């Protein structure tokens, strides 16, 4: 078929990579790369002559950091969605009032 390469995903536009769309979840992308790092770092440590216990400790430490980062990213993603998609709440001042003298009937002379 003209215009369709054999590696294009079914139902996608020709030449469009299915993994690079606007609907891609950036949190999953970060976690995927960190999981890749959790696998690569111990392998490199072993190739460089580190003991197995050291490589295993590095893998466990990186896995713990990855899991904590994933939970923090999801938490703050939900918090941002609760605020209305990026709209920050207005700053209300030092004492929580909305303006000068609004609770006391305005400025007094």
PDB file of C-alpha atoms in Angstrom:
ATOM      1  CA  UNK A   1       0.000   0.000   0.000  1.00  0.00           C
ATOM      2  CA  UNK A   2       1.406   3.388  -0.890  1.00  0.00           C
ATOM      3  CA  UNK A   3       2.235   5.680   2.011  1.00  0.00           C
ATOM      4  CA  UNK A   4       2.151   2.973   4.697  1.00  0.00           C
ATOM      5  CA  UNK A   5       5.357   1.459   5.930  1.00  0.00           C
ATOM      6  CA  UNK A   6       5.418  -1.979   7.506  1.00  0.00           C
ATOM      7  CA  UNK A   7       6.326  -0.627  10.965  1.00  0.00           C
ATOM      8  CA  UNK A   8       3.475   1.907  11.199  1.00  0.00           C
ATOM      9  CA  UNK A   9       0.903   1.055  13.823  1.00  0.00           C
ATOM     10  CA  UNK A  10      -2.508   0.015  12.534  1.00  0.00           C
ATOM     11  CA  UNK A  11      -4.968   2.878  12.606  1.00  0.00           C
ATOM     12  CA  UNK A  12      -2.318   5.588  12.902  1.00  0.00           C
ATOM     13  CA  UNK A  13      -1.344   8.144  10.330  1.00  0.00           C
ATOM     14  CA  UNK A  14       1.504   7.063   8.045  1.00  0.00           C
ATOM     15  CA  UNK A  15       4.840   8.134   9.432  1.00  0.00           C
ATOM     16  CA  UNK A  16       3.345   8.830  12.873  1.00  0.00           C
ATOM     17  CA  UNK A  17       5.151   7.079  15.678  1.00  0.00           C
ATOM     18  CA  UNK A  18       2.585   5.618  18.092  1.00  0.00           C
ATOM     19  CA  UNK A  19       4.726   6.372  21.149  1.00  0.00           C
ATOM     20  CA  UNK A  20       5.216  10.075  20.497  1.00  0.00           C
ATOM     21  CA  UNK A  21       1.794  11.642  20.649  1.00  0.00           C
ATOM     22  CA  UNK A  22       0.284  14.406  22.745  1.00  0.00           C
ATOM     23  CA  UNK A  23      -1.565  11.760  24.778  1.00  0.00           C
ATOM     24  CA  UNK A  24       1.682  10.269  26.075  1.00  0.00           C
ATOM     25  CA  UNK A  25       1.925  10.238  29.879  1.00  0.00           C
ATOM     26  CA  UNK A  26       5.158  11.977  30.967  1.00  0.00           C
ATOM     27  CA  UNK A  27       5.128  10.328  34.409  1.00  0.00           C
ATOM     28  CA  UNK A  28       5.205   6.873  32.858  1.00  0.00           C
ATOM     29  CA  UNK A  29       8.005   8.000  30.571  1.00  0.00           C
ATOM     30  CA  UNK A  30      10.120   9.145  33.538  1.00  0.00           C
ATOM     31  CA  UNK A  31       9.422   5.952  35.471  1.00  0.00           C
ATOM     32  CA  UNK A  32      10.288   3.841  32.439  1.00  0.00           C
ATOM     33  CA  UNK A  33      13.654   5.561  32.052  1.00  0.00           C
ATOM     34  CA  UNK A  34      14.419   5.262  35.745  1.00  0.00           C
ATOM     35  CA  UNK A  35      13.564   1.556  35.662  1.00  0.00           C
ATOM     36  CA  UNK A  36      15.978   1.249  32.747  1.00  0.00           C
ATOM     37  CA  UNK A  37      18.622   2.934  34.893  1.00  0.00           C
ATOM     38  CA  UNK A  38      17.855   0.506  37.730  1.00  0.00           C
ATOM     39  CA  UNK A  39      18.751  -2.327  35.381  1.00  0.00           C
ATOM     40  CA  UNK A  40      21.759  -0.748  33.678  1.00  0.00           C
ATOM     41  CA  UNK A  41      23.636   0.605  36.708  1.00  0.00           C
ATOM     42  CA  UNK A  42      24.074  -2.773  38.466  1.00  0.00           C
ATOM     43  CA  UNK A  43      25.118  -4.385  35.184  1.00  0.00           C
ATOM     44  CA  UNK A  44      27.772  -1.721  34.646  1.00  0.00           C
ATOM     45  CA  UNK A  45      28.929  -2.072  38.242  1.00  0.00           C
ATOM     46  CA  UNK A  46      29.334  -5.820  37.752  1.00  0.00           C
ATOM     47  CA  UNK A  47      31.227  -5.302  34.494  1.00  0.00           C
ATOM     48  CA  UNK A  48      33.589  -2.903  36.258  1.00  0.00           C
ATOM     49  CA  UNK A  49      34.390  -5.476  38.919  1.00  0.00           C
ATOM     50  CA  UNK A  50      32.174  -4.439  41.823  1.00  0.00           C
ATOM     51  CA  UNK A  51      30.963  -7.221  44.105  1.00  0.00           C
ATOM     52  CA  UNK A  52      27.517  -8.692  43.573  1.00  0.00           C
ATOM     53  CA  UNK A  53      26.316  -7.379  46.936  1.00  0.00           C
ATOM     54  CA  UNK A  54      27.268  -3.825  45.967  1.00  0.00           C
ATOM     55  CA  UNK A  55      25.457  -4.062  42.647  1.00  0.00           C
ATOM     56  CA  UNK A  56      22.400  -5.568  44.338  1.00  0.00           C
ATOM     57  CA  UNK A  57      22.425  -2.782  46.926  1.00  0.00           C
ATOM     58  CA  UNK A  58      22.611  -0.175  44.187  1.00  0.00           C
ATOM     59  CA  UNK A  59      19.705  -1.828  42.380  1.00  0.00           C
ATOM     60  CA  UNK A  60      17.594  -1.875  45.544  1.00  0.00           C
ATOM     61  CA  UNK A  61      18.429   1.736  46.338  1.00  0.00           C
ATOM     62  CA  UNK A  62      17.622   2.911  42.835  1.00  0.00           C
ATOM     63  CA  UNK A  63      14.386   0.904  42.896  1.00  0.00           C
ATOM     64  CA  UNK A  64      13.345   2.574  46.154  1.00  0.00           C
ATOM     65  CA  UNK A  65      14.104   6.027  44.763  1.00  0.00           C
ATOM     66  CA  UNK A  66      12.173   5.199  41.591  1.00  0.00           C
ATOM     67  CA  UNK A  67       9.132   4.016  43.547  1.00  0.00           C
ATOM     68  CA  UNK A  68       9.170   7.094  45.792  1.00  0.00           C
ATOM     69  CA  UNK A  69       9.571   9.421  42.807  1.00  0.00           C
ATOM     70  CA  UNK A  70       6.697   7.731  41.020  1.00  0.00           C
ATOM     71  CA  UNK A  71       4.389   8.159  43.993  1.00  0.00           C
ATOM     72  CA  UNK A  72       5.395  11.827  44.437  1.00  0.00           C
ATOM     73  CA  UNK A  73       4.891  12.557  40.740  1.00  0.00           C
ATOM     74  CA  UNK A  74       1.421  10.989  40.771  1.00  0.00           C
ATOM     75  CA  UNK A  75       0.475  12.834  43.975  1.00  0.00           C
ATOM     76  CA  UNK A  76       1.466  16.225  42.595  1.00  0.00           C
ATOM     77  CA  UNK A  77      -0.145  15.450  39.246  1.00  0.00           C
ATOM     78  CA  UNK A  78      -3.464  14.831  41.042  1.00  0.00           C
ATOM     79  CA  UNK A  79      -2.985  17.979  43.133  1.00  0.00           C
ATOM     80  CA  UNK A  80      -2.425  20.056  39.998  1.00  0.00           C
ATOM     81  CA  UNK A  81      -5.527  18.570  38.394  1.00  0.00           C
ATOM     82  CA  UNK A  82      -7.557  19.525  41.490  1.00  0.00           C
ATOM     83  CA  UNK A  83      -6.472  23.145  41.119  1.00  0.00           C
ATOM     84  CA  UNK A  84      -8.093  23.304  37.713  1.00  0.00           C
ATOM     85  CA  UNK A  85      -5.447  22.354  35.213  1.00  0.00           C
ATOM     86  CA  UNK A  86      -2.662  24.703  36.169  1.00  0.00           C
ATOM     87  CA  UNK A  87      -4.646  27.661  37.459  1.00  0.00           C
ATOM     88  CA  UNK A  88      -2.952  28.737  40.647  1.00  0.00           C
ATOM     89  CA  UNK A  89      -5.016  29.864  43.601  1.00  0.00           C
ATOM     90  CA  UNK A  90      -4.860  33.616  44.190  1.00  0.00           C
ATOM     91  CA  UNK A  91      -2.570  34.913  46.886  1.00  0.00           C
ATOM     92  CA  UNK A  92      -4.669  36.207  49.735  1.00  0.00           C
ATOM     93  CA  UNK A  93      -2.072  38.158  51.656  1.00  0.00           C
ATOM     94  CA  UNK A  94      -0.490  37.777  55.036  1.00  0.00           C
ATOM     95  CA  UNK A  95      -3.646  37.409  57.103  1.00  0.00           C
ATOM     96  CA  UNK A  96      -5.920  35.807  54.507  1.00  0.00           C
ATOM     97  CA  UNK A  97      -7.886  38.945  53.679  1.00  0.00           C
ATOM     98  CA  UNK A  98      -8.771  39.746  50.097  1.00  0.00           C
ATOM     99  CA  UNK A  99      -7.942  43.448  50.199  1.00  0.00           C
ATOM    100  CA  UNK A 100      -7.147  46.415  52.379  1.00  0.00           C
ATOM    101  CA  UNK A 101      -9.753  46.912  55.069  1.00  0.00           C
ATOM    102  CA  UNK A 102     -12.479  44.718  53.567  1.00  0.00           C
ATOM    103  CA  UNK A 103     -13.513  43.299  56.934  1.00  0.00           C
ATOM    104  CA  UNK A 104     -13.490  46.614  58.732  1.00  0.00           C
ATOM    105  CA  UNK A 105     -15.374  48.817  56.316  1.00  0.00           C
ATOM    106  CA  UNK A 106     -12.427  50.311  54.479  1.00  0.00           C
ATOM    107  CA  UNK A 107      -9.645  52.661  55.546  1.00  0.00           C
ATOM    108  CA  UNK A 108     -10.148  54.916  58.478  1.00  0.00           C
ATOM    109  CA  UNK A 109      -8.730  58.412  58.614  1.00  0.00           C
TER     110      UNK A 109
END
